[in-house]
mmCIF file of C-alpha atoms in Angstrom:
data_model
loop_
_atom_site.group_PDB
_atom_site.id
_atom_site.type_symbol
_atom_site.label_atom_id
_atom_site.label_comp_id
_atom_site.label_asym_id
_atom_site.label_seq_id
_atom_site.Cartn_x
_atom_site.Cartn_y
_atom_site.Cartn_z
ATOM 1 C CA MET U 16 195.631 -24.789 195.281
ATOM 2 C CA LYS U 17 196.808 -24.329 191.657
ATOM 3 C CA VAL U 18 198.192 -27.530 190.013
ATOM 4 C CA THR U 19 201.018 -26.691 187.671
ATOM 5 C CA ARG U 20 201.409 -29.952 185.848
ATOM 6 C CA LYS U 21 198.793 -32.025 184.103
ATOM 7 C CA ILE U 22 197.226 -34.604 186.318
ATOM 8 C CA ILE U 23 195.659 -37.832 184.937
ATOM 9 C CA TYR U 24 193.044 -38.938 187.514
ATOM 10 C CA PHE U 25 191.995 -42.517 187.404
ATOM 11 C CA ASP U 26 189.787 -42.871 190.550
ATOM 12 C CA ASN U 27 186.593 -41.780 188.995
ATOM 13 C CA ALA U 28 184.611 -44.418 190.984
ATOM 14 C CA ALA U 29 185.045 -42.124 194.077
ATOM 15 C CA THR U 30 184.747 -38.734 192.351
ATOM 16 C CA SER U 31 185.435 -37.013 189.080
ATOM 17 C CA PHE U 32 188.297 -34.687 188.293
ATOM 18 C CA PRO U 33 188.493 -32.299 186.711
ATOM 19 C CA LYS U 34 184.909 -31.253 187.214
ATOM 20 C CA ALA U 35 182.966 -30.433 184.061
ATOM 21 C CA PRO U 36 182.865 -26.809 183.080
ATOM 22 C CA GLY U 37 180.378 -24.739 185.114
ATOM 23 C CA VAL U 38 180.097 -27.273 187.982
ATOM 24 C CA PRO U 39 182.434 -25.584 190.488
ATOM 25 C CA GLU U 40 180.800 -22.180 189.835
ATOM 26 C CA ALA U 41 177.270 -23.611 190.081
ATOM 27 C CA VAL U 42 178.079 -25.312 193.483
ATOM 28 C CA ALA U 43 179.878 -22.166 194.747
ATOM 29 C CA ASP U 44 176.743 -20.064 193.682
ATOM 30 C CA PHE U 45 174.420 -22.397 195.482
ATOM 31 C CA LEU U 46 176.473 -22.447 198.683
ATOM 32 C CA ARG U 47 176.908 -18.641 198.635
ATOM 33 C CA ASP U 48 173.357 -17.637 197.643
ATOM 34 C CA ILE U 49 171.089 -20.423 198.895
ATOM 35 C CA GLY U 50 172.848 -22.814 201.156
ATOM 36 C CA ALA U 51 169.616 -24.534 202.421
ATOM 37 C CA ASN U 52 168.110 -27.926 202.248
ATOM 38 C CA PRO U 53 165.217 -28.456 199.954
ATOM 39 C CA GLY U 54 161.813 -29.401 201.469
ATOM 40 C CA ARG U 55 162.977 -28.863 205.022
ATOM 41 C CA SER U 56 161.198 -25.547 205.743
ATOM 42 C CA GLY U 57 159.097 -22.793 204.350
ATOM 43 C CA HIS U 58 161.676 -20.088 204.160
ATOM 44 C CA SER U 59 162.856 -18.603 200.914
ATOM 45 C CA GLN U 60 166.190 -20.404 200.737
ATOM 46 C CA SER U 61 164.568 -23.790 201.251
ATOM 47 C CA ILE U 62 161.983 -23.073 198.615
ATOM 48 C CA ALA U 63 164.709 -21.907 196.118
ATOM 49 C CA ALA U 64 166.675 -25.172 196.857
ATOM 50 C CA ALA U 65 163.485 -27.188 196.157
ATOM 51 C CA ARG U 66 162.977 -25.422 192.903
ATOM 52 C CA ILE U 67 166.495 -26.192 191.837
ATOM 53 C CA LEU U 68 166.118 -29.807 192.814
ATOM 54 C CA PHE U 69 162.803 -30.105 191.080
ATOM 55 C CA ALA U 70 164.393 -28.652 187.805
ATOM 56 C CA ALA U 71 167.316 -31.096 188.128
ATOM 57 C CA ARG U 72 164.912 -34.054 188.510
ATOM 58 C CA GLU U 73 162.880 -33.006 185.549
ATOM 59 C CA SER U 74 166.169 -32.513 183.441
ATOM 60 C CA LEU U 75 167.330 -35.975 184.406
ATOM 61 C CA CYS U 76 163.954 -37.545 183.532
ATOM 62 C CA ARG U 77 163.993 -35.994 180.143
ATOM 63 C CA LEU U 78 167.586 -37.185 179.555
ATOM 64 C CA PHE U 79 166.785 -40.805 180.557
ATOM 65 C CA GLY U 80 163.245 -40.945 179.158
ATOM 66 C CA ILE U 81 161.456 -41.213 182.532
ATOM 67 C CA GLU U 82 157.925 -40.066 182.237
ATOM 68 C CA ASP U 83 157.072 -39.636 185.962
ATOM 69 C CA SER U 84 159.781 -37.758 187.996
ATOM 70 C CA ARG U 85 158.454 -39.582 191.215
ATOM 71 C CA ARG U 86 160.119 -42.730 189.739
ATOM 72 C CA LEU U 87 163.621 -41.253 189.762
ATOM 73 C CA ILE U 88 165.490 -41.897 192.956
ATOM 74 C CA LEU U 89 168.449 -39.730 193.874
ATOM 75 C CA THR U 90 170.937 -41.040 196.444
ATOM 76 C CA SER U 91 174.132 -39.744 197.907
ATOM 77 C CA GLY U 92 176.178 -42.148 195.808
ATOM 78 C CA ALA U 93 176.602 -45.561 194.406
ATOM 79 C CA THR U 94 176.953 -47.381 197.739
ATOM 80 C CA GLU U 95 173.592 -46.075 198.976
ATOM 81 C CA ALA U 96 171.967 -46.871 195.647
ATOM 82 C CA ILE U 97 173.251 -50.349 195.635
ATOM 83 C CA ASN U 98 171.998 -51.006 199.167
ATOM 84 C CA LEU U 99 168.564 -49.651 198.262
ATOM 85 C CA VAL U 100 168.287 -51.737 195.144
ATOM 86 C CA LEU U 101 169.499 -54.938 196.682
ATOM 87 C CA ARG U 102 167.317 -54.606 199.849
ATOM 88 C CA GLY U 103 164.337 -53.700 197.755
ATOM 89 C CA LEU U 104 164.630 -56.324 195.069
ATOM 90 C CA LEU U 105 165.927 -59.551 196.697
ATOM 91 C CA PRO U 106 163.120 -61.718 198.008
ATOM 92 C CA GLN U 107 163.259 -64.088 200.993
ATOM 93 C CA GLY U 108 165.391 -67.103 199.990
ATOM 94 C CA PHE U 109 166.980 -65.291 197.017
ATOM 95 C CA ARG U 110 169.878 -66.709 194.962
ATOM 96 C CA VAL U 111 172.561 -64.389 193.548
ATOM 97 C CA LEU U 112 175.439 -65.261 191.198
ATOM 98 C CA THR U 113 178.586 -63.136 191.800
ATOM 99 C CA THR U 114 182.294 -63.411 191.461
ATOM 100 C CA PRO U 115 185.264 -62.854 193.846
ATOM 101 C CA LEU U 116 185.877 -59.674 191.899
ATOM 102 C CA GLU U 117 182.633 -58.074 193.104
ATOM 103 C CA HIS U 118 183.069 -54.641 194.765
ATOM 104 C CA ASN U 119 182.732 -54.502 198.515
ATOM 105 C CA ALA U 120 179.787 -52.120 198.141
ATOM 106 C CA VAL U 121 177.795 -55.065 196.663
ATOM 107 C CA MET U 122 179.289 -57.874 198.735
ATOM 108 C CA ARG U 123 178.612 -56.366 202.137
ATOM 109 C CA PRO U 124 174.883 -55.854 201.656
ATOM 110 C CA LEU U 125 174.663 -59.314 199.967
ATOM 111 C CA ARG U 126 176.211 -61.029 202.968
ATOM 112 C CA TYR U 127 173.942 -59.075 205.315
ATOM 113 C CA LEU U 128 170.945 -60.118 203.207
ATOM 114 C CA GLN U 129 172.106 -63.664 203.002
ATOM 115 C CA ARG U 130 171.680 -63.953 206.715
ATOM 116 C CA ALA U 131 168.571 -61.718 207.071
ATOM 117 C CA LYS U 132 166.631 -63.139 204.173
ATOM 118 C CA LYS U 133 168.095 -66.676 204.217
ATOM 119 C CA GLY U 134 169.569 -66.140 200.694
ATOM 120 C CA GLU U 135 172.259 -67.805 198.826
ATOM 121 C CA ILE U 136 175.331 -66.284 197.208
ATOM 122 C CA VAL U 137 176.734 -68.341 194.432
#
């Protein structure tokens, strides 16, 4: 679908638009030429996908100054990352300070952990 007028897109929390130059082409190339999951099998497409993922991890580590790429965690998005961090960091009987403006992606796991770990949300 070709858009004929300029769009100003403000919902960048959900996605980005327009995509950075080269991104649509790279995704299309991957889907057309590889289309496999990394690390799921020993066939050539899976190995190629694993190499691409490894190169991306190494690139991100250089960008963020991470020495060991095993310390970089990639998730499907912010909600999964927030859940992973909160579940991993908050100890039994935790106390968290937040506001009524906090995003639902933070509040839901906090409320769950409040019950599961007998924590306190202030």
